[in-house]
Coordinates of N, CA and C in Angstrom, one line a residue:
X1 N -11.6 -15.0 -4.0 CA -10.3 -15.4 -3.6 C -10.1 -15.2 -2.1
X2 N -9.6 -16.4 -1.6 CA -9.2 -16.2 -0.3 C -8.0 -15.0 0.7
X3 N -7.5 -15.1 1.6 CA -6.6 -14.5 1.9 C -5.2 -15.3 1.8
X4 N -5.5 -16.7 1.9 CA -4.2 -17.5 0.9 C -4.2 -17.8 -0.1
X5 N -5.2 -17.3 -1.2 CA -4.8 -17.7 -2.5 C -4.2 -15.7 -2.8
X6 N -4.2 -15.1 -1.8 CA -4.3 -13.6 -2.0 C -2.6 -13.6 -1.7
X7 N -2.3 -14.4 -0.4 CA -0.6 -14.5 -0.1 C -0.3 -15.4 -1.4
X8 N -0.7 -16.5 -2.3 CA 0.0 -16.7 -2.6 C 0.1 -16.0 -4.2
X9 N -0.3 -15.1 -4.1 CA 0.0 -14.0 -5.8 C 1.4 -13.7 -5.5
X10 N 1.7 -13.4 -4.3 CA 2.9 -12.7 -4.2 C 4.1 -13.9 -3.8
X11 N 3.4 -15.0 -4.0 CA 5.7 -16.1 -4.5 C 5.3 -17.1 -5.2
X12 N 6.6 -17.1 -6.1 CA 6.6 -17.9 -7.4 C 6.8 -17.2 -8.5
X13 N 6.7 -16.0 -8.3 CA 6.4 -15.1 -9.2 C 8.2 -15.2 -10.2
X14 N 7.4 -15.4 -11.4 CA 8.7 -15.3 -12.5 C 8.7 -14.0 -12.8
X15 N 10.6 -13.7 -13.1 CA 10.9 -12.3 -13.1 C 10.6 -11.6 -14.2
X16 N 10.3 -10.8 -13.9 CA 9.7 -9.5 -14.8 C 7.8 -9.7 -15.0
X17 N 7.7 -10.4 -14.5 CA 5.6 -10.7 -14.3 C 5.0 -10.7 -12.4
X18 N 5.8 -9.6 -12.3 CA 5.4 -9.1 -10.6 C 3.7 -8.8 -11.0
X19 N 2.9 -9.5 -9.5 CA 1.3 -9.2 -9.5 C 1.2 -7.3 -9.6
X20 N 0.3 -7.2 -10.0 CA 0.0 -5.5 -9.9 C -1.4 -5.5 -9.9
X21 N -0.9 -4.4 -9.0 CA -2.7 -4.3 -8.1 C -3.1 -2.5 -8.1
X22 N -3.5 -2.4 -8.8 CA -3.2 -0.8 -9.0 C -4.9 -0.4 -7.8
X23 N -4.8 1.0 -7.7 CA -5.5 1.7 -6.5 C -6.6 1.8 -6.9
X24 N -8.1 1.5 -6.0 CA -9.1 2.7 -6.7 C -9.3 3.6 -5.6
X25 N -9.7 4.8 -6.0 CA -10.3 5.6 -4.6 C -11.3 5.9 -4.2
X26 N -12.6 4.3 -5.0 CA -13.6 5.5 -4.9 C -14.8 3.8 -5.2
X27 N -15.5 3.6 -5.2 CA -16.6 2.6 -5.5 C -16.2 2.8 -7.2
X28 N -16.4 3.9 -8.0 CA -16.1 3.7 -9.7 C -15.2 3.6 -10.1
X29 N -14.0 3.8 -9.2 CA -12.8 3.5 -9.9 C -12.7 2.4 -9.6
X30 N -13.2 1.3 -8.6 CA -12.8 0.3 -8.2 C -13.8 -0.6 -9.0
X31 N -14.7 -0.3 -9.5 CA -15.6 -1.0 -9.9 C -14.7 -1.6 -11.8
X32 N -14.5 -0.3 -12.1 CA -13.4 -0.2 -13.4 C -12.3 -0.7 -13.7
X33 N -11.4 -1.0 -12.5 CA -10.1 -1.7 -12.1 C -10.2 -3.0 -12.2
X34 N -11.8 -3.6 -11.5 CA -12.3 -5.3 -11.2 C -12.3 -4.9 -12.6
X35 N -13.1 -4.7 -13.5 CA -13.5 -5.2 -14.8 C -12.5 -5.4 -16.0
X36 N -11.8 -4.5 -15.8 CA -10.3 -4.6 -16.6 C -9.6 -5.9 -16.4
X37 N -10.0 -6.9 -14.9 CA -9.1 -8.2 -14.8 C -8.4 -8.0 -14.3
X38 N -7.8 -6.9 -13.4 CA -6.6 -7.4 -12.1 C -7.2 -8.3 -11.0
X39 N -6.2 -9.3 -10.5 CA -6.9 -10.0 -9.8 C -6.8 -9.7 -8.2
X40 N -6.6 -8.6 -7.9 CA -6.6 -7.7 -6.7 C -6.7 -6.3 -6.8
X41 N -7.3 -5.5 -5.9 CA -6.9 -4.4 -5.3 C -6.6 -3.4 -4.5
X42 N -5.4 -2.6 -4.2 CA -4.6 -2.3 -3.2 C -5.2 -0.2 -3.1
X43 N -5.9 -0.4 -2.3 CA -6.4 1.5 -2.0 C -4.9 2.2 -1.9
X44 N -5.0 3.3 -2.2 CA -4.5 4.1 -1.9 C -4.6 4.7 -0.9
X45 N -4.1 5.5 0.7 CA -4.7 6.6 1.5 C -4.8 8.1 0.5
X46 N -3.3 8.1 0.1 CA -3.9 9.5 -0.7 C -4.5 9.4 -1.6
X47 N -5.0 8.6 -2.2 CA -6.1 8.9 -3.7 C -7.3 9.2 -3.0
X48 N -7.5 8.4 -1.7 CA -9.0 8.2 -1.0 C -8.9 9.5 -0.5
X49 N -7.9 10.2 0.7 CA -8.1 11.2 0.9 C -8.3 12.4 0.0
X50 N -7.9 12.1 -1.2 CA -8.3 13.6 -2.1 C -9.4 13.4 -2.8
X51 N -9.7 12.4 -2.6 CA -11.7 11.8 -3.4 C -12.4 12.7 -2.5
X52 N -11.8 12.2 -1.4 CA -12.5 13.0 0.3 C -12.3 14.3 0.7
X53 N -11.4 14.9 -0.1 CA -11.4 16.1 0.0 C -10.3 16.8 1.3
X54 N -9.1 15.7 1.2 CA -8.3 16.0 2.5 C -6.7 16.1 2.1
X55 N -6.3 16.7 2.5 CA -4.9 16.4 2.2 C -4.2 15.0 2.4
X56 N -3.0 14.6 1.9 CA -2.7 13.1 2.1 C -2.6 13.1 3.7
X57 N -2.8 12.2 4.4 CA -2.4 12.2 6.0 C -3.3 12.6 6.9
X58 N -4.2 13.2 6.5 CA -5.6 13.7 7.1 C -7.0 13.3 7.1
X59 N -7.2 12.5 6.8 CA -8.4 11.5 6.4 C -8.7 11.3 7.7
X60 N -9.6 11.5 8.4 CA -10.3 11.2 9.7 C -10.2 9.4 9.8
X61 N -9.4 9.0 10.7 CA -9.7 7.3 10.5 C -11.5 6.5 10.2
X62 N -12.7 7.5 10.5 CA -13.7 6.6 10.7 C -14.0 6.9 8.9
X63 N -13.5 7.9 8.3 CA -13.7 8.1 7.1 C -13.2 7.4 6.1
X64 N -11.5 7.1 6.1 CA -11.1 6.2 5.5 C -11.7 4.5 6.0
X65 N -11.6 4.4 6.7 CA -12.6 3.1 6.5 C -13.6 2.7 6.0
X66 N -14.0 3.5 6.4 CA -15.7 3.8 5.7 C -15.8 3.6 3.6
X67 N -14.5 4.4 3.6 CA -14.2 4.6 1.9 C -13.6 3.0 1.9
X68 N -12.9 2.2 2.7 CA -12.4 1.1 2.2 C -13.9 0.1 2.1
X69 N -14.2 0.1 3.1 CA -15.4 -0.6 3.3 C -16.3 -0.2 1.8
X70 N -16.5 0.5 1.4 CA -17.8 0.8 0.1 C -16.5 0.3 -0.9
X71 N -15.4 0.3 -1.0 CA -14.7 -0.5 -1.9 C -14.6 -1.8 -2.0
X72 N -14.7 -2.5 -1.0 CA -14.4 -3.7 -0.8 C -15.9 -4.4 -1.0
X73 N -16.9 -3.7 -0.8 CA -18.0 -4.3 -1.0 C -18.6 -3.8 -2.1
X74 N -18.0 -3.2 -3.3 CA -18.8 -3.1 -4.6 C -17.9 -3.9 -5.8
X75 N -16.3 -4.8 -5.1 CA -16.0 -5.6 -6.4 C -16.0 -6.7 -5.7
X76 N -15.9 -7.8 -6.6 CA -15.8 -9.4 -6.5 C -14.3 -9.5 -6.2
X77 N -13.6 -8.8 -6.1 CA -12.1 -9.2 -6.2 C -11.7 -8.8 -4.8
X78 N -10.2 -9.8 -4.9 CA -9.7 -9.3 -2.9 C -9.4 -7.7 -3.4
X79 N -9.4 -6.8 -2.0 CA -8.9 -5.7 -1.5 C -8.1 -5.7 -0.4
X80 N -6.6 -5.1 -0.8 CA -6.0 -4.6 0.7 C -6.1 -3.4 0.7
X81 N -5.8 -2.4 2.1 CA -6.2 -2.0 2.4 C -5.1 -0.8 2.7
X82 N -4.5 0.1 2.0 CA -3.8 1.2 3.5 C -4.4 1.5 3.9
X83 N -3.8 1.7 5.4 CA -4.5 2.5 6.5 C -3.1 3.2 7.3
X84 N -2.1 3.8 6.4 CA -1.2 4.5 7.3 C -0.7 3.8 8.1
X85 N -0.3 4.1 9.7 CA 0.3 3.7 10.6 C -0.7 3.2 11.5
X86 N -2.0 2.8 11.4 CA -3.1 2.6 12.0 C -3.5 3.3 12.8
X87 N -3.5 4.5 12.4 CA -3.7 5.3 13.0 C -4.4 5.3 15.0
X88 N -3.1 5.0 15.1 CA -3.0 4.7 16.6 C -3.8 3.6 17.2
X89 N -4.8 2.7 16.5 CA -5.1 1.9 17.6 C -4.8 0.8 18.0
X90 N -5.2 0.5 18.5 CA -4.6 -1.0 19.3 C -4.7 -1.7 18.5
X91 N -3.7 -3.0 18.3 CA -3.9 -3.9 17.7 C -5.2 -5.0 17.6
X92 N -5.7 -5.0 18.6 CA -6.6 -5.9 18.4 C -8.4 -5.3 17.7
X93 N -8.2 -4.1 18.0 CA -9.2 -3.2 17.1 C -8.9 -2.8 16.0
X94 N -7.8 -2.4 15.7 CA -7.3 -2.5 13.8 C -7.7 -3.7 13.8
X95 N -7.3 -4.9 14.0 CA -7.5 -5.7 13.1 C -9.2 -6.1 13.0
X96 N -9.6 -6.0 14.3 CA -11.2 -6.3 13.7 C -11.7 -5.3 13.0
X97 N -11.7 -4.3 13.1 CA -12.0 -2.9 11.9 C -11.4 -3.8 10.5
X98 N -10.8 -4.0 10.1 CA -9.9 -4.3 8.9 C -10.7 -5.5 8.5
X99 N -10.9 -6.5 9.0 CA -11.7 -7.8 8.9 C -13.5 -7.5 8.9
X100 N -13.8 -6.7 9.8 CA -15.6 -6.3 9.5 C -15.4 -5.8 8.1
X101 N -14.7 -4.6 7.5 CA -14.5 -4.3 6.2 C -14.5 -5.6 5.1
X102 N -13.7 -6.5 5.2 CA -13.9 -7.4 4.3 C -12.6 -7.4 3.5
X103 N -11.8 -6.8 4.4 CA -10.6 -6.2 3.1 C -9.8 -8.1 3.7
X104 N -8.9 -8.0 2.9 CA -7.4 -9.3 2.6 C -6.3 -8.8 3.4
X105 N -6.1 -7.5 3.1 CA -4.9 -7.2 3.8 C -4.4 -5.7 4.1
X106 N -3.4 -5.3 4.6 CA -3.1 -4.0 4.9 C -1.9 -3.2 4.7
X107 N -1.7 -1.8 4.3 CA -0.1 -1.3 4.6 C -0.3 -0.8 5.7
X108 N 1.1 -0.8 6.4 CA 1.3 -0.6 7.6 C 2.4 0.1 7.6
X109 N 2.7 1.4 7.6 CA 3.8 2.4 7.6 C 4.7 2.7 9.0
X110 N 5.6 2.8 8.8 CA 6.9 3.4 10.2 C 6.5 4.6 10.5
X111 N 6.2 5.7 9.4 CA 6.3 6.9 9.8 C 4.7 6.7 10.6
X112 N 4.9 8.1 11.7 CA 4.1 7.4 13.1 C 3.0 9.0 12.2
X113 N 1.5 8.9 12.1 CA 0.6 9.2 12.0 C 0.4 10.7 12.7
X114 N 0.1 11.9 11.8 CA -0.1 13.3 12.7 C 2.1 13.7 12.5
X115 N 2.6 13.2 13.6 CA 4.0 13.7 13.9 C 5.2 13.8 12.5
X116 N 4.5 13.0 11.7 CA 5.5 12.1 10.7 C 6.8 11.9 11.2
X117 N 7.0 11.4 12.2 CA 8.2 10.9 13.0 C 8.2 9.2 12.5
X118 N 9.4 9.0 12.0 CA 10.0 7.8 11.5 C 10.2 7.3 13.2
X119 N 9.4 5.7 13.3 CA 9.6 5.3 14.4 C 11.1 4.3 14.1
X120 N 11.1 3.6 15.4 CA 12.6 2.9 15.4 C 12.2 1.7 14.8
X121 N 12.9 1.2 14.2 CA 12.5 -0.2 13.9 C 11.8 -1.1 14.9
X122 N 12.5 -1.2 16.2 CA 12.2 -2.2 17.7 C 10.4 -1.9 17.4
X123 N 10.3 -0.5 17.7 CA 8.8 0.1 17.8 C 8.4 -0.5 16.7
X124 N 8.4 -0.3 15.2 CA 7.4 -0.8 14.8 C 7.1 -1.8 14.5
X125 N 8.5 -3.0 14.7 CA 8.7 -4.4 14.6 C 7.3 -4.7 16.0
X126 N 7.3 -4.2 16.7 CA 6.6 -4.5 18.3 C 5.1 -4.6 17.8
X127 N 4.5 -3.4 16.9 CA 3.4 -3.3 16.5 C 2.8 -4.1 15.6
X128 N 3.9 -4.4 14.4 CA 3.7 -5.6 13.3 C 3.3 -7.0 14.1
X129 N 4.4 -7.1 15.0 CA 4.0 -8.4 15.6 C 2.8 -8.9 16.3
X130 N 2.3 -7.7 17.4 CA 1.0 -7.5 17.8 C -0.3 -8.0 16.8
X131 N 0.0 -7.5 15.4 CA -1.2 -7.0 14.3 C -0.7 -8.6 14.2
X132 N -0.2 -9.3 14.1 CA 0.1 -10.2 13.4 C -0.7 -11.4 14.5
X133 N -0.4 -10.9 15.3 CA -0.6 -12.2 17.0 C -2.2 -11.4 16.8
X134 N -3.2 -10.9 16.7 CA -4.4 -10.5 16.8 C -5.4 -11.3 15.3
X135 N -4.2 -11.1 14.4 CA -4.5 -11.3 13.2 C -4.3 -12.7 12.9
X136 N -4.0 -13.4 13.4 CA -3.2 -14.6 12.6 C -2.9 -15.1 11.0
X137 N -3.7 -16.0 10.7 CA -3.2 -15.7 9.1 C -4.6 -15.1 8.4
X138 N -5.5 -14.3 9.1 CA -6.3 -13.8 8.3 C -6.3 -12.8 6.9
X139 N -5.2 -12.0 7.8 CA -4.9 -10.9 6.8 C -3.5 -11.1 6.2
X140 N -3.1 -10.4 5.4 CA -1.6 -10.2 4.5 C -0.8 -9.1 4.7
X141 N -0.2 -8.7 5.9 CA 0.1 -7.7 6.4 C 1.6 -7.0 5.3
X142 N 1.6 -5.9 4.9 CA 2.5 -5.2 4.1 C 3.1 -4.5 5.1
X143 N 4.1 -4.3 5.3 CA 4.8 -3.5 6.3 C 5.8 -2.3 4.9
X144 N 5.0 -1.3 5.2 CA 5.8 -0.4 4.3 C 7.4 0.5 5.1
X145 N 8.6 0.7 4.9 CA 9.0 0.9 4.9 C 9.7 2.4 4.2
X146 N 9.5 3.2 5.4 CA 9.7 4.9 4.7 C 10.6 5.6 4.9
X147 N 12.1 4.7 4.9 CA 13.0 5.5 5.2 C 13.5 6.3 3.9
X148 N 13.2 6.1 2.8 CA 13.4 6.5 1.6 C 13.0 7.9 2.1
X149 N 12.1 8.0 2.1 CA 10.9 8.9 2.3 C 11.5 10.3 3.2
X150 N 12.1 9.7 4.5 CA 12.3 10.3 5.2 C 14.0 10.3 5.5
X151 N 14.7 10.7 4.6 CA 15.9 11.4 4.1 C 17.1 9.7 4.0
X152 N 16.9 9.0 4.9 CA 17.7 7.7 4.5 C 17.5 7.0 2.7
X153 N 19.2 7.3 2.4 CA 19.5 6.3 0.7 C 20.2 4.9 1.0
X154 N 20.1 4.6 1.9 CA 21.3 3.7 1.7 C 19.9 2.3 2.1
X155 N 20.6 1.3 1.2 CA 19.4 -0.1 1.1 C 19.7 -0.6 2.2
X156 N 21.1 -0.6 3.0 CA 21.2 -1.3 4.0 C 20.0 -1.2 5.7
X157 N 20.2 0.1 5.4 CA 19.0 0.8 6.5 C 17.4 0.5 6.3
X158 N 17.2 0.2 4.9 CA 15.9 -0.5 4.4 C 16.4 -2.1 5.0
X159 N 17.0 -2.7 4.9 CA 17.0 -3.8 4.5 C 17.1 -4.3 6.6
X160 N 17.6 -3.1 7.3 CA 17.4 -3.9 8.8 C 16.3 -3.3 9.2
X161 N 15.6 -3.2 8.8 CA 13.9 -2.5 8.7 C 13.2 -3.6 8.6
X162 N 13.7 -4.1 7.6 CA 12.5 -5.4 6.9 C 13.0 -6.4 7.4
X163 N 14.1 -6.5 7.7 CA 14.5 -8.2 8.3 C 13.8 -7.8 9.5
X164 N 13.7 -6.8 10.1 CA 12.8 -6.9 11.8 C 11.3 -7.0 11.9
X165 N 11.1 -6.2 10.3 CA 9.3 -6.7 10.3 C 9.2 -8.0 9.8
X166 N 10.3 -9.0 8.9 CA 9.8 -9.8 8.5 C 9.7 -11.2 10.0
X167 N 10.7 -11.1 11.0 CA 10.7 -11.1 12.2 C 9.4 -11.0 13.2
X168 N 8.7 -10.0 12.8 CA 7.7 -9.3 13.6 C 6.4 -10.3 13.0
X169 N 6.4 -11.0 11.5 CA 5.5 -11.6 10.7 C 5.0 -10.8 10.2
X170 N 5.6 -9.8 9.2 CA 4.7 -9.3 8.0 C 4.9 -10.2 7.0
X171 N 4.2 -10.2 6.2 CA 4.2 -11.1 4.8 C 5.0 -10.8 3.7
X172 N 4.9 -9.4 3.8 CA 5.8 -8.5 2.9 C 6.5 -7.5 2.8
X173 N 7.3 -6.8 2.1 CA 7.8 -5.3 2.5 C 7.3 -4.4 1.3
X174 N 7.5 -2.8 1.8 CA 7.0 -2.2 0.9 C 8.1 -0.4 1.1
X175 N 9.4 -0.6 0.4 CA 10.4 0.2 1.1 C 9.7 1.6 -0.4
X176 N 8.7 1.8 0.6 CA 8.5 3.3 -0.9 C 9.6 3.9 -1.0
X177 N 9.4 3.9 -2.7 CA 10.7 4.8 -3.7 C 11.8 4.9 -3.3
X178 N 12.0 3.7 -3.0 CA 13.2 3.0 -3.4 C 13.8 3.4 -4.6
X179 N 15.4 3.8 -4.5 CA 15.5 3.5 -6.1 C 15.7 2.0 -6.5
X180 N 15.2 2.3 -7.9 CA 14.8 0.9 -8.7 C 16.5 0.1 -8.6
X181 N 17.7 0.5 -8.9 CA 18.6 -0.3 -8.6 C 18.8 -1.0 -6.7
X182 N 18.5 -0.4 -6.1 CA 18.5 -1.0 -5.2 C 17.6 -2.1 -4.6
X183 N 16.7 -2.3 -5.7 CA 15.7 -3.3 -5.5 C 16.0 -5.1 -5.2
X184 N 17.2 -5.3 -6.1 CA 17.9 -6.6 -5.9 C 18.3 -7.0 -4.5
X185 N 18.6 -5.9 -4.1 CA 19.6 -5.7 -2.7 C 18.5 -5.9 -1.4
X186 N 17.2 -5.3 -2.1 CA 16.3 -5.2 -0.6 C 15.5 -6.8 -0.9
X187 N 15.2 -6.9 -2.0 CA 14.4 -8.7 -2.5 C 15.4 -9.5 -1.5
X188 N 16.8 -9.3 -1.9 CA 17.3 -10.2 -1.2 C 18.2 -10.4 -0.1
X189 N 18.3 -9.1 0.7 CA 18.6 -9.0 1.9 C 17.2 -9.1 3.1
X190 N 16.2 -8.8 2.4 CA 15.0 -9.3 3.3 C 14.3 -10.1 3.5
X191 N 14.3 -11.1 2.2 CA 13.4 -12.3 2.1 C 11.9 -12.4 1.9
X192 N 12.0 -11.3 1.7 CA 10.1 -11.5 1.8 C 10.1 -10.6 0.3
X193 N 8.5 -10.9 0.0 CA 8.1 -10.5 -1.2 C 7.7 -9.0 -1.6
X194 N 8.2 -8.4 -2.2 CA 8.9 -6.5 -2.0 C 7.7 -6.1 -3.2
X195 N 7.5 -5.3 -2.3 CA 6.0 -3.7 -3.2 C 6.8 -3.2 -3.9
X196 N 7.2 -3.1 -4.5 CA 7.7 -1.6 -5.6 C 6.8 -1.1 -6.0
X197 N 7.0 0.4 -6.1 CA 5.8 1.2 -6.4 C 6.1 2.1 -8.2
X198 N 5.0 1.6 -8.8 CA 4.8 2.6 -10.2 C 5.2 3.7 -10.5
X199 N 5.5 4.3 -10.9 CA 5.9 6.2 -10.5 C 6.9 6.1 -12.4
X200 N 6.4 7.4 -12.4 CA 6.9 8.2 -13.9 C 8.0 8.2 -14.0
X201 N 8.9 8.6 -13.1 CA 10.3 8.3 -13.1 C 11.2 7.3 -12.8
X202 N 10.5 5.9 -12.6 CA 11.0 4.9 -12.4 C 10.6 3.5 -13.5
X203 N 11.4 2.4 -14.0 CA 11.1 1.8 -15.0 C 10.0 1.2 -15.0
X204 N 9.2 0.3 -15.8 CA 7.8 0.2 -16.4 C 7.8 -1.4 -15.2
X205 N 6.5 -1.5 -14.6 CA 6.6 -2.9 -13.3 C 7.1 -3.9 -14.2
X206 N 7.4 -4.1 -15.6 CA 8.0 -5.4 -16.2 C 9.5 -5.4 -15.8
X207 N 10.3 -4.1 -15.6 CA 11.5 -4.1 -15.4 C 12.1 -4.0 -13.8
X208 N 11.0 -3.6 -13.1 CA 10.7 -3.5 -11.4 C 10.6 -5.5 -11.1
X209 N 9.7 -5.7 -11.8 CA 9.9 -7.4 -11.4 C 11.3 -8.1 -12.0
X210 N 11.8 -7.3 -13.0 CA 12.7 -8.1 -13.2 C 13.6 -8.3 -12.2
X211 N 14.0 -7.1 -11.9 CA 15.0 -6.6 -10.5 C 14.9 -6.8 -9.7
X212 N 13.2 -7.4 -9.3 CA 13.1 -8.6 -7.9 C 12.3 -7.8 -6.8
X213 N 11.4 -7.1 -7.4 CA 9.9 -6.8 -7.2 C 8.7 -7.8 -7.3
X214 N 8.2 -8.3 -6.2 CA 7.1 -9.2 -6.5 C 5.3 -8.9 -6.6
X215 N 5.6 -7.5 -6.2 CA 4.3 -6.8 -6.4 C 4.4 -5.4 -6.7
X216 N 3.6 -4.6 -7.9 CA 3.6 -3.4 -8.0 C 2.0 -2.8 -7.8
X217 N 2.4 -1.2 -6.7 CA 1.3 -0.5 -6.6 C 1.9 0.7 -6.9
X218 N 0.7 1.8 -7.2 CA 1.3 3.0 -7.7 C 0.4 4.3 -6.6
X219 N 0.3 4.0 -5.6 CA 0.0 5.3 -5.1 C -1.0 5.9 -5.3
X220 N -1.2 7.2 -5.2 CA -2.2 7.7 -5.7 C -2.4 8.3 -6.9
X221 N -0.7 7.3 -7.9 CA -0.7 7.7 -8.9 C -1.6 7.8 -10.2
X222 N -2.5 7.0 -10.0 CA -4.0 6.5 -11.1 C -4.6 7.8 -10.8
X223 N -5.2 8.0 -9.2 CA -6.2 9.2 -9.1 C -5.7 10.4 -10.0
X224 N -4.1 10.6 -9.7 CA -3.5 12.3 -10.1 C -3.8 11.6 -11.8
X225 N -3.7 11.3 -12.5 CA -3.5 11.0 -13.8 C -5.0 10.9 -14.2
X226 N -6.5 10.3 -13.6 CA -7.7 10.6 -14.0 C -8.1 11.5 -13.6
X227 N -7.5 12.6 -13.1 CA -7.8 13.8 -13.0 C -7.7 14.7 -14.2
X228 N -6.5 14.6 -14.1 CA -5.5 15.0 -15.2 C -6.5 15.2 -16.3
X229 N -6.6 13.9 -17.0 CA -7.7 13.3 -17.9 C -9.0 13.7 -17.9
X230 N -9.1 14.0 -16.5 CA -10.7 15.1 -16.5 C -10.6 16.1 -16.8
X231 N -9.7 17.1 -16.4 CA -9.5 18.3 -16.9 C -9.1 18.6 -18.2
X232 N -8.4 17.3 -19.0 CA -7.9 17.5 -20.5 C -9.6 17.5 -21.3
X233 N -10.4 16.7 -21.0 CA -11.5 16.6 -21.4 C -12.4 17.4 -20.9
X234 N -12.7 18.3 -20.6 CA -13.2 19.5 -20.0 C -13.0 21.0 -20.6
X235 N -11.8 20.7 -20.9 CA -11.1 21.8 -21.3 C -11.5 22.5 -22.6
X236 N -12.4 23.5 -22.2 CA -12.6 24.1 -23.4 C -13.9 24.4 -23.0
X237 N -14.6 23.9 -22.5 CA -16.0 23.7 -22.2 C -16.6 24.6 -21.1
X238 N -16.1 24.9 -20.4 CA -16.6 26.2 -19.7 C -16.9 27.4 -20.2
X239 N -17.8 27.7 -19.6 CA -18.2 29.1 -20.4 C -17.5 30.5 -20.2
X240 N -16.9 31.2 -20.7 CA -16.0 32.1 -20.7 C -17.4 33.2 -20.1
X241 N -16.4 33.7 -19.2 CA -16.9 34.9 -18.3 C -16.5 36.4 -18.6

């Protein structure tokens, strides 16, 4: 699959059948995800950093790449890519790092990498556009959006976020945990094709697309859950000391 048959999963999409591209964090989870039949898939940073043994946000940049790279080259299917806030480099070196990997496309977060300081919109609109003028239509740029995240509820403040990235030429938005009613408000106050993200406490991606979600990812919510699963199956099996 190309990088435009990769932009075009995400429009057209009829409501309630949003693409879903769930995480792998590792060469076998990703290998298991291709085989199952999604027709993409989107890494996690935190799932990869705790394969790696790091807390979320701490993943050495040459390491997470490295983990994207052995993902992208052990399935047949596209991969995008997080990579945080790119972890500071220049645009024109993110993007050839991101392109030698082989990956389709990338998140690209506000909160600024190390500080967790929510940048201004101007700022990160400045940076999207750079990635975007380095990039041209090679990649599928996700511009995630973390005001959620970082104490802002109100969709409006999402929503002049994403009109500046979609300005800047991202392809898409990605306002993490969001709440799920406000999803209508950000599909269509931004115009571009909106991540919603999977999560326990939020409705099943059939009722996320209905609401005007055009793509669902879940975080590093697969890894916490095959863990889980490893310990349920384990359990019992140690030898008592």
């Amino acid at each position: 699959m190309t990088v435009e048959q990769f932009r075009a999963l995400h429009h057209g999409r009829v409501p309630g059948d949003p693409v879903i591209l769930p995480g792998p964090w590792d060469v076998a989870s990703a290998r298991v995800l291709a085989g199952a039949g999604f027709p993409a898939l989107a890494t996690p940073s935190a799932g990869i950093a705790a394969s790696l043994g790091y807390a979320d946000g701490a993943t050495p940049p040459d390491e997470m790449f490295a983990a994207v790279g052995r993902i992208a080259r052990a399935v047949d299917v596209p991969v995008s890519a997080d990579i945080e806030d790119g972890y500071g480099l220049a645009p024109a070196e993110l993007v050839d790092r991101l392109l030698a990997l082989g990956v389709v496309g990338c998140n690209l977060e506000d909160t600024e990498h190390g500080t967790k300081r929510l940048k201004s919109p101007a700022e990160q609109a400045d940076y999207l556009a750079a990635v975007r003028q380095e990039a041209g239509d090679r990649l599928f740029v996700n511009a995630r959006i973390d005001t959620y995240l970082r104490g802002g509820r109100t969709a409006e403040e999402a929503v002049v976020r994403g009109r500046a990235y979609a300005a800047a030429g991202a392809d898409g938005v990605y306002p993490i945990m969001a709440a799920p009613d406000h999803i209508p408000a950000l599909a269509e106050g931004i115009g571009l094709p909106l991540n919603a993200v999977g999560h326990p406490k939020f409705p099943p991606p059939e009722e996320l697309g209905r609401l005007g979600a055009a793509r669902i990812t879940f975080g590093p919510g697969l890894q916490v859950k095959a863990m889980e699963a490893l310990g349920g199956l384990v359990q019992g099996m140690a030898p008592q000391r």
